[in-house]
mmCIF file of C-alpha atoms and ligand atoms in Angstrom:
data_model
loop_
_atom_site.group_PDB
_atom_site.id
_atom_site.type_symbol
_atom_site.label_atom_id
_atom_site.label_comp_id
_atom_site.label_asym_id
_atom_site.label_seq_id
_atom_site.Cartn_x
_atom_site.Cartn_y
_atom_site.Cartn_z
ATOM 1 C CA MET A 175 0.000 0.000 0.000
ATOM 2 C CA LYS A 176 1.211 3.471 -0.851
ATOM 3 C CA LYS A 177 2.490 5.577 2.007
ATOM 4 C CA GLU A 178 0.542 8.818 2.128
ATOM 5 C CA ASP A 179 1.166 12.105 3.841
ATOM 6 C CA ASN A 180 -2.300 12.735 5.231
ATOM 7 C CA SER A 181 -1.092 14.566 8.318
ATOM 8 C CA ASN A 182 -3.184 17.655 7.566
ATOM 9 C CA GLN A 183 -6.168 15.811 6.262
ATOM 10 C CA PHE A 184 -9.088 13.878 7.589
ATOM 11 C CA SER A 185 -9.260 10.173 6.871
ATOM 12 C CA ARG A 186 -12.527 8.280 6.803
ATOM 13 C CA ARG A 187 -11.567 6.866 10.195
ATOM 14 C CA SER A 188 -10.673 10.237 11.729
ATOM 15 C CA PHE A 189 -13.876 11.684 10.296
ATOM 16 C CA LEU A 190 -16.039 9.022 11.926
ATOM 17 C CA LYS A 191 -14.021 9.225 15.119
ATOM 18 C CA GLY A 192 -14.243 13.022 15.094
ATOM 19 C CA VAL A 193 -17.985 13.086 14.805
ATOM 20 C CA GLY A 194 -18.312 10.273 17.316
ATOM 21 C CA ILE A 195 -20.436 8.018 15.204
ATOM 22 C CA THR A 196 -20.176 4.634 13.607
ATOM 23 C CA THR A 197 -20.573 3.961 9.914
ATOM 24 C CA ALA A 198 -24.086 2.717 10.612
ATOM 25 C CA GLY A 199 -24.767 5.881 12.579
ATOM 26 C CA ALA A 200 -23.588 8.035 9.713
ATOM 27 C CA ALA A 201 -26.349 6.622 7.576
ATOM 28 C CA VAL A 202 -29.073 8.064 9.808
ATOM 29 C CA LEU A 203 -27.374 11.325 10.803
ATOM 30 C CA LYS A 204 -28.608 13.950 8.385
ATOM 31 C CA GLY A 205 -29.242 17.599 7.783
ATOM 32 C CA GLU A 206 -28.668 20.014 10.641
ATOM 33 C CA ALA A 207 -27.470 17.343 13.058
ATOM 34 C CA LEU A 208 -24.855 16.165 10.599
ATOM 35 C CA ALA A 209 -23.766 19.740 9.876
ATOM 36 C CA LYS A 210 -23.294 20.405 13.586
ATOM 37 C CA GLN A 211 -21.251 17.241 14.039
ATOM 38 C CA LEU A 212 -19.100 18.068 11.029
ATOM 39 C CA GLU A 213 -18.538 21.621 12.231
ATOM 40 C CA ALA A 214 -17.663 20.410 15.735
ATOM 41 C CA ALA A 215 -15.093 18.071 14.204
ATOM 42 C CA GLY A 216 -13.602 20.972 12.245
ATOM 43 C CA PHE A 217 -14.615 19.192 9.090
ATOM 44 C CA LEU A 218 -16.590 21.853 7.276
ATOM 45 C CA GLN A 219 -14.843 24.622 5.387
ATOM 46 C CA PRO A 220 -16.448 28.083 5.615
ATOM 47 C CA ASN A 221 -17.800 27.892 2.071
ATOM 48 C CA ASN A 222 -19.275 24.420 2.410
ATOM 49 C CA ILE A 223 -23.054 24.317 2.343
ATOM 50 C CA ILE A 224 -24.577 21.179 3.730
ATOM 51 C CA SER A 225 -28.118 19.924 3.349
ATOM 52 C CA ALA A 226 -29.942 16.717 4.092
ATOM 53 C CA ASP A 227 -28.635 15.253 0.856
ATOM 54 C CA GLY A 228 -25.050 16.372 0.705
ATOM 55 C CA VAL A 229 -22.473 19.084 0.747
ATOM 56 C CA THR A 230 -21.429 21.707 -1.762
ATOM 57 C CA LEU A 231 -17.694 22.001 -2.129
ATOM 58 C CA SER A 232 -15.128 23.156 -4.631
ATOM 59 C CA LEU A 233 -12.237 21.144 -5.982
ATOM 60 C CA SER A 234 -9.287 22.621 -7.828
ATOM 61 C CA VAL A 235 -8.373 20.084 -10.496
ATOM 62 C CA ASN A 236 -5.572 20.684 -12.958
ATOM 63 C CA GLY A 237 -5.783 24.414 -12.344
ATOM 64 C CA ARG A 238 -9.556 24.700 -12.751
ATOM 65 C CA SER A 239 -12.020 25.151 -9.936
ATOM 66 C CA HIS A 240 -15.119 22.966 -9.941
ATOM 67 C CA LYS A 241 -18.143 23.236 -7.679
ATOM 68 C CA LEU A 242 -19.732 19.924 -6.734
ATOM 69 C CA PHE A 243 -22.643 18.717 -4.689
ATOM 70 C CA VAL A 244 -21.782 15.354 -3.133
ATOM 71 C CA GLU A 245 -22.522 13.151 -0.177
ATOM 72 C CA PRO A 246 -19.940 13.791 2.570
ATOM 73 C CA ARG A 247 -18.698 10.209 2.229
ATOM 74 C CA THR A 248 -17.778 10.712 -1.447
ATOM 75 C CA THR A 249 -14.193 9.820 -2.164
ATOM 76 C CA LEU A 250 -11.947 11.976 -4.307
ATOM 77 C CA ALA A 251 -11.811 9.158 -6.878
ATOM 78 C CA GLU A 252 -15.611 9.088 -7.079
ATOM 79 C CA ALA A 253 -15.837 12.876 -7.294
ATOM 80 C CA LEU A 254 -13.331 12.938 -10.155
ATOM 81 C CA ARG A 255 -14.822 10.066 -12.110
ATOM 82 C CA ILE A 256 -18.545 10.416 -11.410
ATOM 83 C CA ASN A 257 -19.103 14.086 -10.716
ATOM 84 C CA LEU A 258 -16.443 15.577 -12.989
ATOM 85 C CA ASP A 259 -16.389 12.809 -15.622
ATOM 86 C CA MET A 260 -12.589 12.673 -15.414
ATOM 87 C CA THR A 261 -12.197 8.953 -15.922
ATOM 88 C CA GLY A 262 -8.444 8.932 -16.467
ATOM 89 C CA THR A 263 -8.108 8.215 -12.767
ATOM 90 C CA LYS A 264 -8.953 4.517 -12.381
ATOM 91 C CA ILE A 265 -10.535 2.633 -9.518
ATOM 92 C CA GLY A 266 -9.145 -0.881 -9.185
ATOM 93 C CA CYS A 267 -9.560 -2.171 -5.655
ATOM 94 C CA ASP A 268 -11.258 0.875 -4.056
ATOM 95 C CA ARG A 269 -9.471 0.054 -0.800
ATOM 96 C CA GLY A 270 -5.921 1.345 -0.971
ATOM 97 C CA ALA A 271 -4.251 -1.787 -2.301
ATOM 98 C CA CYS A 272 -3.462 -1.126 -5.972
ATOM 99 C CA SER A 273 -2.801 2.638 -6.417
ATOM 100 C CA ALA A 274 -4.566 2.702 -9.795
ATOM 101 C CA CYS A 275 -6.364 5.767 -8.414
ATOM 102 C CA THR A 276 -3.208 7.779 -7.652
ATOM 103 C CA VAL A 277 -3.453 11.552 -8.050
ATOM 104 C CA LEU A 278 -1.346 14.404 -6.751
ATOM 105 C CA LEU A 279 -2.943 16.291 -3.886
ATOM 106 C CA ASN A 280 -1.047 19.397 -2.879
ATOM 107 C CA GLY A 281 1.974 17.946 -4.656
ATOM 108 C CA LYS A 282 1.911 14.570 -2.886
ATOM 109 C CA SER A 283 0.755 11.300 -4.410
ATOM 110 C CA VAL A 284 -2.329 9.913 -2.710
ATOM 111 C CA ASN A 285 -4.729 7.072 -3.305
ATOM 112 C CA SER A 286 -7.838 9.009 -4.267
ATOM 113 C CA CYS A 287 -10.079 6.078 -3.321
ATOM 114 C CA MET A 288 -8.863 6.493 0.269
ATOM 115 C CA THR A 289 -9.227 10.272 0.321
ATOM 116 C CA LEU A 290 -12.520 12.022 0.957
ATOM 117 C CA ALA A 291 -13.428 14.713 -1.540
ATOM 118 C CA LEU A 292 -13.938 16.929 1.500
ATOM 119 C CA ASP A 293 -10.300 16.407 2.411
ATOM 120 C CA ALA A 294 -9.269 17.852 -0.943
ATOM 121 C CA VAL A 295 -11.237 21.104 -0.786
ATOM 122 C CA ASP A 296 -9.182 24.041 -2.018
ATOM 123 C CA LEU A 297 -6.009 21.984 -2.369
ATOM 124 C CA PRO A 298 -4.418 21.671 -5.817
ATOM 125 C CA ILE A 299 -5.231 18.316 -7.407
ATOM 126 C CA GLU A 300 -3.357 16.985 -10.432
ATOM 127 C CA THR A 301 -4.721 14.100 -12.441
ATOM 128 C CA ILE A 302 -3.511 12.331 -15.561
ATOM 129 C CA GLU A 303 -5.750 14.623 -17.639
ATOM 130 C CA GLY A 304 -3.638 17.597 -16.576
ATOM 131 C CA LEU A 305 -0.268 16.321 -17.769
ATOM 132 C CA ALA A 306 -0.460 16.827 -21.518
ATOM 133 C CA ASN A 307 -0.448 20.319 -22.982
ATOM 134 C CA GLY A 308 -2.970 19.991 -25.775
ATOM 135 C CA ASP A 309 -1.563 17.411 -28.172
ATOM 136 C CA ASN A 310 1.869 17.599 -26.538
ATOM 137 C CA LEU A 311 2.230 14.710 -24.152
ATOM 138 C CA HIS A 312 4.156 15.028 -20.919
ATOM 139 C CA PRO A 313 7.698 13.550 -21.248
ATOM 140 C CA LEU A 314 6.688 10.681 -18.976
ATOM 141 C CA GLN A 315 3.705 9.867 -21.161
ATOM 142 C CA LYS A 316 5.917 9.906 -24.262
ATOM 143 C CA SER A 317 8.505 7.739 -22.551
ATOM 144 C CA PHE A 318 5.916 5.187 -21.450
ATOM 145 C CA ILE A 319 4.832 4.863 -25.092
ATOM 146 C CA GLU A 320 8.404 4.667 -26.379
ATOM 147 C CA HIS A 321 9.361 2.011 -23.822
ATOM 148 C CA ASP A 322 6.226 -0.082 -24.197
ATOM 149 C CA ALA A 323 5.590 0.461 -20.508
ATOM 150 C CA TYR A 324 2.002 -0.761 -20.445
ATOM 151 C CA GLN A 325 -0.235 -3.453 -21.838
ATOM 152 C CA CYS A 326 -3.889 -3.109 -20.817
ATOM 153 C CA GLY A 327 -3.219 0.392 -19.490
ATOM 154 C CA PHE A 328 -5.415 0.103 -16.414
ATOM 155 C CA CYS A 329 -2.571 0.886 -14.008
ATOM 156 C CA THR A 330 -0.907 3.405 -16.312
ATOM 157 C CA SER A 331 -2.394 6.686 -15.144
ATOM 158 C CA GLY A 332 -1.643 5.817 -11.517
ATOM 159 C CA MET A 333 1.870 4.678 -12.477
ATOM 160 C CA ILE A 334 2.593 7.864 -14.370
ATOM 161 C CA ILE A 335 1.315 10.057 -11.542
ATOM 162 C CA SER A 336 3.452 8.154 -9.011
ATOM 163 C CA CYS A 337 6.478 8.583 -11.277
ATOM 164 C CA LYS A 338 5.723 12.277 -11.708
ATOM 165 C CA ALA A 339 5.573 12.681 -7.932
ATOM 166 C CA LEU A 340 9.016 11.090 -7.748
ATOM 167 C CA LEU A 341 10.544 13.208 -10.497
ATOM 168 C CA ASP A 342 9.016 16.401 -9.090
ATOM 169 C CA GLU A 343 10.987 15.764 -5.891
ATOM 170 C CA ASN A 344 14.036 14.074 -7.373
ATOM 171 C CA SER A 345 14.862 14.617 -11.031
ATOM 172 C CA ASN A 346 17.694 12.107 -10.923
ATOM 173 C CA PRO A 347 16.400 9.046 -9.082
ATOM 174 C CA SER A 348 18.339 5.803 -8.811
ATOM 175 C CA GLU A 349 16.778 2.612 -10.113
ATOM 176 C CA LEU A 350 16.046 1.624 -6.511
ATOM 177 C CA GLU A 351 14.273 4.928 -5.892
ATOM 178 C CA ILE A 352 12.169 4.429 -9.018
ATOM 179 C CA ARG A 353 11.260 0.926 -7.898
ATOM 180 C CA GLU A 354 10.356 2.209 -4.444
ATOM 181 C CA ALA A 355 8.219 4.987 -5.926
ATOM 182 C CA ILE A 356 6.053 2.487 -7.783
ATOM 183 C CA ALA A 357 6.184 -0.260 -5.166
ATOM 184 C CA GLY A 358 2.561 0.400 -4.228
ATOM 185 C CA ASN A 359 1.331 0.475 -7.819
ATOM 186 C CA MET A 360 0.089 -2.913 -8.943
ATOM 187 C CA CYS A 361 0.459 -3.918 -12.591
ATOM 188 C CA ARG A 362 -1.047 -7.283 -13.319
ATOM 189 C CA CYS A 363 0.359 -7.139 -16.845
ATOM 190 C CA GLY A 364 3.878 -7.164 -15.414
ATOM 191 C CA ALA A 365 5.103 -4.002 -17.139
ATOM 192 C CA HIS A 366 7.271 -2.907 -14.222
ATOM 193 C CA LEU A 367 10.640 -3.434 -15.907
ATOM 194 C CA HIS A 368 9.632 -1.317 -18.901
ATOM 195 C CA ILE A 369 8.173 1.303 -16.582
ATOM 196 C CA VAL A 370 11.497 1.616 -14.753
ATOM 197 C CA GLU A 371 13.261 2.049 -18.100
ATOM 198 C CA ALA A 372 10.742 4.703 -19.137
ATOM 199 C CA VAL A 373 11.366 6.707 -15.975
ATOM 200 C CA LYS A 374 15.148 6.345 -16.266
ATOM 201 C CA ALA A 375 14.950 7.752 -19.802
ATOM 202 C CA VAL A 376 13.393 11.016 -18.634
ATOM 203 C CA SER A 377 15.453 11.452 -15.504
ATOM 204 C CA ASN A 378 18.572 13.615 -15.559
ATOM 205 C CA SER A 379 20.933 10.695 -15.139
HETATM 206 S S1 LIG B 607 -8.357 1.894 -6.438
HETATM 207 FE FE1 LIG B 607 -7.383 3.131 -4.981
HETATM 208 S S2 LIG B 607 -5.765 1.903 -4.227
HETATM 209 FE FE2 LIG B 607 -6.839 0.591 -5.591
HETATM 210 S S1 LIG B 608 -0.564 -2.398 -17.955
HETATM 211 FE FE1 LIG B 608 -2.184 -3.733 -17.382
HETATM 212 S S2 LIG B 608 -2.240 -3.575 -15.243
HETATM 213 FE FE2 LIG B 608 -0.478 -2.458 -15.795
#
């Protein structure tokens, strides 16, 4: 499982713990009562508007701000794919085991299936859709193509985002560092060796 820096964010567990309810309890806690619990837990941002059916929030994705109305339990992956129709981010396991759903949140790679959309309010989010500049692919995207670093492609967007997170912090990673960066990204097609070569080709080594 990918290690995530969620120190400033609320996890599903901390959310439920913060509001002092169980998952079953969350299902019946609605409207004003839910808003009060969320506020008490420091969970609501000033601009969030909550009703019996959900919460209005804004997400900044690839430099564009989007206003959404979602249930508080909505994950970032669901918000991207269902609400914003940005299906480049994939959902494989939906439980933090495969990293197909990796996006950059405030510059750090996170599993978006394990991140509440509410946790991402007003933080910069980068998805695979934001890497290319028009028809000009990002160097990593080009290198993946040139090195045949995918087969079915289901893991590819998550892989590329994980590799981008690495290169953003370290433009000259060792092979071990590349392998560690994608250690949490599952590829059932076994493209890992080609992926490592693709990343090496765009590093400054
Ligand atoms: S879909 Fe998020 S970790 Fe697998
Ligand atoms: S290319 Fe198929 S899962 Fe990675």
